[in-house]
Amino acid sequence: MKIAIGSDHTGVDLKALIIKTFDDVDFMDFGPEAKESVDYPDYIEKVARAVQKGECERGIAICGTGIGASITANKVRGIRASLCFNGFMAEMTRKHNDSNVLVLGARVTGEEVALYIVEKWLYTGYEGGRHQRRLDKISSIENREIGGD
Ligand code: RB5
């Protein structure tokens, strides 16, 4: 499974831990490497674009609270980015929302919980059925927006 991953400076350690822990996953790391302050949109857009273009199946985006990364990733057409704080949210967002970007807040979620969230999100499938109608409605909202891709 090919997964795009990126963060800002607050998520560098958690990003490295995720890459090390899930060694069965082929991660495409969009950085950053160092902990100097950076602007999260620069990195999170790359994760979202890799998913949008189909270069990666899904993506993981990390910032301090997870909020800036969520806002950024969800600006990209076709991205369903989900900020998760526990395993239940991760499981449900895969089953019901076919989440294609997982968002984590490195300053608000401890490492153990974050790894559990990633595990649930990586290995839970989309249920389809009635949920597809709802996702189609989200796509139709996107399609009513003017311009941009
Ligand atoms: C960086 O200081 C912080 O603003 C960022 O990581 C994120 O929490 C934004 O939503």
Coordinates of N, CA and C and ligand atoms in Angstrom, one line a residue:
M1 N 0.9 -1.2 0.0 CA 0.0 0.0 0.0 C 0.9 1.2 0.0
K2 N 0.7 2.2 -1.0 CA 1.5 3.4 -1.1 C 0.8 4.5 -0.4
I3 N 1.4 5.1 0.6 CA 0.8 6.2 1.4 C 1.7 7.4 1.4
A4 N 1.1 8.5 1.0 CA 1.8 9.8 1.1 C 1.7 10.3 2.6
I5 N 2.8 10.9 3.0 CA 2.8 11.4 4.4 C 3.6 12.7 4.4
G6 N 3.1 13.7 5.2 CA 3.8 15.0 5.3 C 3.3 15.7 6.6
S7 N 4.0 16.7 7.0 CA 3.6 17.3 8.2 C 4.1 18.8 8.2
D8 N 4.1 19.5 9.3 CA 4.9 20.7 9.5 C 5.9 20.3 10.5
H9 N 6.6 21.4 11.1 CA 7.7 21.1 12.1 C 7.2 20.4 13.3
T10 N 5.9 20.6 13.7 CA 5.4 20.0 14.9 C 5.2 18.4 14.8
G11 N 5.2 18.0 13.5 CA 4.8 16.6 13.3 C 6.0 15.7 12.8
V12 N 7.2 16.3 12.8 CA 8.4 15.6 12.3 C 8.6 14.3 13.0
D13 N 8.6 14.3 14.4 CA 8.9 13.1 15.2 C 7.8 12.0 15.0
L14 N 6.5 12.5 15.0 CA 5.4 11.5 14.8 C 5.4 10.9 13.4
K15 N 5.8 11.7 12.5 CA 5.9 11.2 11.1 C 6.9 10.1 11.0
A16 N 8.1 10.4 11.6 CA 9.2 9.4 11.6 C 8.8 8.1 12.3
L17 N 8.0 8.3 13.4 CA 7.6 7.1 14.2 C 6.6 6.3 13.4
I18 N 5.7 6.9 12.7 CA 4.7 6.2 11.9 C 5.4 5.4 10.8
I19 N 6.4 6.1 10.1 CA 7.1 5.4 9.0 C 7.9 4.2 9.5
K20 N 8.5 4.3 10.7 CA 9.3 3.2 11.3 C 8.4 2.1 11.7
T21 N 7.2 2.4 12.3 CA 6.3 1.4 12.9 C 5.6 0.6 11.8
F22 N 5.1 1.2 10.8 CA 4.4 0.5 9.7 C 5.3 0.2 8.6
D23 N 6.2 -0.8 8.8 CA 7.2 -1.1 7.8 C 6.7 -1.9 6.6
D24 N 5.4 -2.3 6.7 CA 4.8 -3.0 5.6 C 4.2 -2.0 4.6
V25 N 4.2 -0.7 4.9 CA 3.6 0.3 4.1 C 4.7 1.0 3.3
D26 N 4.4 1.3 2.0 CA 5.4 2.0 1.2 C 5.1 3.5 1.3
F27 N 5.8 4.2 2.2 CA 5.5 5.7 2.4 C 6.2 6.6 1.4
M28 N 5.5 7.5 0.9 CA 6.1 8.6 0.1 C 6.2 9.8 1.0
D29 N 7.4 10.2 1.5 CA 7.5 11.2 2.5 C 7.7 12.5 1.9
F30 N 6.8 13.4 2.1 CA 6.8 14.8 1.5 C 7.5 15.8 2.5
G31 N 8.0 15.3 3.6 CA 8.8 16.2 4.5 C 7.9 16.9 5.5
P32 N 8.5 17.8 6.3 CA 9.9 18.2 6.3 C 10.7 17.2 7.0
E33 N 12.1 17.3 6.9 CA 13.0 16.5 7.6 C 13.4 17.1 8.9
A34 N 13.6 18.4 8.9 CA 14.1 19.1 10.1 C 12.9 19.8 10.9
K35 N 13.3 20.3 12.0 CA 12.2 20.8 12.9 C 12.1 22.3 12.9
E36 N 12.8 23.0 11.9 CA 12.7 24.4 11.8 C 11.3 24.7 11.4
S37 N 10.8 25.9 11.8 CA 9.4 26.2 11.6 C 9.1 26.4 10.0
V38 N 8.1 25.7 9.6 CA 7.7 25.8 8.2 C 6.2 26.1 8.2
D39 N 5.6 26.3 7.0 CA 4.2 26.5 6.9 C 3.5 25.3 6.4
Y40 N 2.6 24.8 7.2 CA 1.9 23.5 6.9 C 1.3 23.4 5.6
P41 N 0.7 24.5 5.0 CA 0.1 24.3 3.7 C 1.0 23.8 2.6
D42 N 2.3 24.2 2.7 CA 3.3 23.8 1.7 C 3.5 22.3 1.6
Y43 N 3.4 21.7 2.8 CA 3.7 20.2 2.8 C 2.4 19.4 2.7
I44 N 1.3 19.9 3.3 CA 0.1 19.2 3.3 C -0.5 19.2 1.9
E45 N -0.4 20.3 1.1 CA -0.9 20.3 -0.2 C -0.2 19.2 -1.0
K46 N 1.1 18.9 -0.8 CA 1.8 17.9 -1.6 C 1.2 16.5 -1.3
V47 N 0.9 16.3 0.0 CA 0.3 15.0 0.3 C -1.1 14.8 -0.4
A48 N -1.9 15.9 -0.3 CA -3.2 15.8 -0.9 C -3.1 15.7 -2.4
R49 N -2.2 16.4 -3.0 CA -2.1 16.3 -4.5 C -1.6 14.9 -4.9
A50 N -0.8 14.2 -4.1 CA -0.3 12.9 -4.5 C -1.5 11.9 -4.4
V51 N -2.4 12.1 -3.5 CA -3.6 11.3 -3.4 C -4.5 11.6 -4.6
Q52 N -4.7 12.9 -4.8 CA -5.6 13.4 -5.9 C -5.2 12.8 -7.2
K53 N -3.9 12.8 -7.5 CA -3.3 12.3 -8.8 C -3.3 10.8 -8.9
G54 N -3.5 10.1 -7.8 CA -3.4 8.7 -7.8 C -2.0 8.1 -7.6
E55 N -1.1 9.0 -7.3 CA 0.3 8.6 -7.1 C 0.4 7.7 -5.8
C56 N -0.5 8.1 -4.9 CA -0.6 7.3 -3.6 C -2.0 7.0 -3.4
E57 N -2.3 5.8 -2.8 CA -3.6 5.4 -2.5 C -4.3 6.3 -1.6
R58 N -3.6 6.6 -0.5 CA -4.1 7.5 0.6 C -3.0 8.3 1.1
G59 N -3.3 9.2 2.1 CA -2.3 10.1 2.7 C -2.5 10.3 4.2
I60 N -1.4 10.7 4.8 CA -1.4 11.0 6.2 C -0.8 12.4 6.4
A61 N -1.5 13.3 7.1 CA -1.1 14.7 7.2 C -1.1 15.1 8.7
I62 N 0.0 15.7 9.1 CA 0.2 16.0 10.5 C 0.5 17.5 10.7
C63 N -0.2 18.1 11.6 CA 0.3 19.4 12.1 C 0.1 19.4 13.6
G64 N 0.2 20.6 14.3 CA 0.1 20.6 15.7 C -1.2 20.2 16.3
T65 N -2.3 20.9 15.8 CA -3.7 20.5 16.3 C -4.3 19.6 15.3
G66 N -3.9 19.5 14.1 CA -4.5 18.8 13.0 C -5.5 19.6 12.3
I67 N -5.8 20.8 12.8 CA -6.8 21.6 12.2 C -6.4 22.3 10.9
G68 N -5.2 22.9 10.9 CA -4.7 23.6 9.7 C -4.5 22.5 8.6
A69 N -4.0 21.4 9.0 CA -3.7 20.3 8.0 C -5.1 19.9 7.4
S70 N -6.1 19.8 8.2 CA -7.5 19.4 7.7 C -8.0 20.4 6.8
I71 N -7.9 21.7 7.2 CA -8.5 22.7 6.3 C -7.7 22.7 5.0
T72 N -6.4 22.6 5.0 CA -5.6 22.6 3.8 C -6.0 21.4 2.9
A73 N -5.9 20.2 3.4 CA -6.2 19.0 2.6 C -7.6 19.0 2.0
N74 N -8.5 19.4 2.8 CA -9.9 19.4 2.3 C -10.2 20.5 1.2
K75 N -9.2 21.4 1.0 CA -9.4 22.3 -0.2 C -9.1 21.7 -1.5
V76 N -8.5 20.5 -1.5 CA -8.1 19.8 -2.7 C -9.2 18.9 -3.2
R77 N -9.7 19.1 -4.4 CA -10.8 18.4 -4.9 C -10.6 16.9 -4.8
G78 N -11.6 16.2 -4.3 CA -11.5 14.7 -4.2 C -10.9 14.2 -2.9
I79 N -10.4 15.2 -2.1 CA -9.9 14.8 -0.8 C -10.9 14.7 0.3
R80 N -11.0 13.7 1.0 CA -11.8 13.5 2.2 C -10.9 13.3 3.4
A81 N -10.4 14.4 3.9 CA -9.5 14.4 5.0 C -10.2 14.4 6.4
S82 N -9.7 13.5 7.3 CA -10.4 13.2 8.5 C -9.5 13.4 9.7
L83 N -9.7 14.4 10.5 CA -9.0 14.6 11.8 C -9.5 13.6 12.8
C84 N -8.7 12.7 13.3 CA -9.1 11.7 14.2 C -8.4 11.8 15.5
F85 N -9.1 11.6 16.6 CA -8.6 11.6 18.0 C -8.6 10.3 18.6
N86 N -9.2 9.3 18.0 CA -9.3 7.9 18.6 C -9.5 6.9 17.5
G87 N -9.3 5.6 17.9 CA -9.5 4.6 17.0 C -10.9 4.4 16.4
F88 N -11.9 4.8 17.2 CA -13.3 4.7 16.7 C -13.5 5.6 15.6
M89 N -13.0 6.9 15.7 CA -13.2 7.8 14.6 C -12.4 7.4 13.4
A90 N -11.3 6.8 13.6 CA -10.5 6.3 12.4 C -11.2 5.2 11.7
E91 N -11.8 4.3 12.4 CA -12.5 3.2 11.9 C -13.8 3.6 11.1
M92 N -14.5 4.5 11.8 CA -15.8 5.0 11.2 C -15.5 5.9 10.0
T93 N -14.5 6.6 10.0 CA -14.2 7.5 8.8 C -13.8 6.7 7.6
R94 N -13.2 5.5 7.8 CA -12.9 4.7 6.7 C -14.2 4.0 6.2
K95 N -14.9 3.4 7.2 CA -16.1 2.7 6.8 C -17.2 3.6 6.1
H96 N -17.4 4.8 6.7 CA -18.5 5.6 6.2 C -18.1 6.7 5.3
N97 N -16.9 7.3 5.4 CA -16.5 8.4 4.6 C -15.5 8.1 3.5
D98 N -15.1 6.8 3.5 CA -14.0 6.5 2.6 C -12.8 7.5 2.7
S99 N -12.5 7.8 3.9 CA -11.4 8.8 4.1 C -10.2 8.5 3.3
N100 N -9.7 9.5 2.6 CA -8.4 9.2 1.8 C -7.2 10.0 2.4
V101 N -7.5 10.8 3.4 CA -6.4 11.4 4.1 C -6.7 11.4 5.6
L102 N -5.8 10.8 6.3 CA -5.9 10.8 7.8 C -5.1 12.0 8.3
V103 N -5.8 12.8 9.2 CA -5.1 13.9 9.8 C -4.9 13.7 11.3
L104 N -3.7 14.0 11.8 CA -3.3 13.8 13.2 C -2.8 15.2 13.7
G105 N -3.1 15.4 15.0 CA -2.6 16.6 15.7 C -1.5 16.1 16.6
A106 N -0.2 16.5 16.3 CA 0.9 16.0 17.0 C 1.0 16.6 18.4
R107 N 0.4 17.8 18.6 CA 0.5 18.4 19.9 C -0.7 18.0 20.8
V108 N -1.7 17.3 20.3 CA -2.9 17.0 21.1 C -3.1 15.5 21.2
T109 N -2.4 14.7 20.4 CA -2.6 13.2 20.5 C -1.3 12.6 20.8
G110 N -1.3 11.7 21.9 CA 0.0 11.0 22.3 C 0.4 10.0 21.2
E111 N 1.6 9.6 21.3 CA 2.2 8.7 20.3 C 1.4 7.3 20.2
E112 N 1.2 6.8 21.4 CA 0.5 5.4 21.4 C -0.8 5.5 20.7
V113 N -1.6 6.5 21.1 CA -2.9 6.7 20.5 C -2.8 7.0 19.0
A114 N -1.9 7.8 18.7 CA -1.7 8.1 17.2 C -1.4 6.9 16.4
L115 N -0.6 6.0 17.0 CA -0.2 4.8 16.2 C -1.5 3.8 16.1
Y116 N -2.3 3.8 17.2 CA -3.5 3.0 17.1 C -4.5 3.6 16.1
I117 N -4.6 4.9 16.0 CA -5.4 5.5 15.0 C -5.0 5.2 13.6
V118 N -3.6 5.3 13.4 CA -3.1 5.0 12.1 C -3.4 3.5 11.7
E119 N -3.2 2.6 12.7 CA -3.5 1.2 12.4 C -4.9 0.9 12.0
K120 N -5.8 1.5 12.7 CA -7.3 1.4 12.4 C -7.6 1.9 11.0
W121 N -7.1 3.1 10.8 CA -7.4 3.8 9.5 C -6.7 3.1 8.3
L122 N -5.5 2.6 8.5 CA -4.9 1.9 7.4 C -5.6 0.6 7.0
Y123 N -6.1 -0.1 8.0 CA -6.6 -1.5 7.7 C -8.1 -1.7 7.8
T124 N -8.8 -0.6 7.8 CA -10.3 -0.7 7.7 C -10.7 -0.3 6.3
G125 N -11.7 -1.0 5.8 CA -12.2 -0.8 4.4 C -13.5 0.1 4.4
Y126 N -13.8 0.6 3.3 CA -15.0 1.4 3.0 C -16.1 0.5 2.9
E127 N -17.3 0.8 3.5 CA -18.5 -0.1 3.4 C -19.3 0.2 2.2
G128 N -19.2 1.3 1.6 CA -20.1 1.6 0.4 C -21.5 1.7 0.7
G129 N -22.4 1.1 -0.2 CA -23.8 1.1 0.1 C -24.4 2.5 0.3
R130 N -25.2 2.7 1.3 CA -25.8 4.0 1.5 C -24.8 5.2 1.7
H131 N -23.6 4.8 2.1 CA -22.6 5.9 2.3 C -22.2 6.5 1.0
Q132 N -22.2 5.7 -0.1 CA -21.8 6.2 -1.4 C -22.7 7.4 -1.9
R133 N -24.0 7.3 -1.6 CA -24.9 8.4 -1.9 C -24.5 9.7 -1.3
R134 N -24.0 9.6 0.0 CA -23.6 10.8 0.7 C -22.3 11.3 0.2
L135 N -21.4 10.4 -0.2 CA -20.1 10.9 -0.8 C -20.4 11.5 -2.1
D136 N -21.3 11.0 -2.9 CA -21.7 11.6 -4.2 C -22.2 13.0 -4.0
K137 N -22.9 13.2 -2.9 CA -23.5 14.6 -2.6 C -22.3 15.5 -2.3
I138 N -21.3 15.0 -1.6 CA -20.2 15.9 -1.3 C -19.5 16.2 -2.6
S139 N -19.3 15.2 -3.5 CA -18.7 15.5 -4.8 C -19.5 16.5 -5.6
S140 N -20.8 16.4 -5.4 CA -21.6 17.4 -6.2 C -21.5 18.8 -5.6
I141 N -21.2 18.9 -4.3 CA -21.0 20.3 -3.8 C -19.6 20.8 -4.4
E142 N -18.6 19.9 -4.4 CA -17.4 20.3 -5.0 C -17.6 20.8 -6.5
N143 N -18.4 20.0 -7.2 CA -18.6 20.3 -8.6 C -19.4 21.6 -8.8
R144 N -20.1 22.1 -7.8 CA -20.8 23.4 -7.9 C -19.9 24.6 -7.6
E145 N -18.7 24.3 -7.1 CA -17.7 25.4 -6.8 C -17.2 25.8 -8.2
I146 N -16.8 27.1 -8.2 CA -16.3 27.6 -9.5 C -14.8 27.5 -9.6
G147 N -14.3 27.0 -10.8 CA -12.9 27.0 -11.1 C -12.1 26.1 -10.2
G148 N -10.8 26.0 -10.5 CA -9.8 25.3 -9.7 C -9.9 23.8 -9.8
D149 N -8.9 23.1 -9.6 CA -8.9 21.6 -9.5 C -8.0 21.2 -8.4
Ligands
RB5_1 C1 2.2 25.6 14.1 O1 2.6 26.5 15.1 C2 0.7 25.3 14.2 O2 -0.1 26.5 14.0 C3 0.3 24.2 13.3 O3 1.0 23.1 13.5 C4 -1.2 23.8 13.3 O4 -1.5 23.4 14.6 C5 -2.1 24.6 12.6 O5 -3.3 24.3 12.6

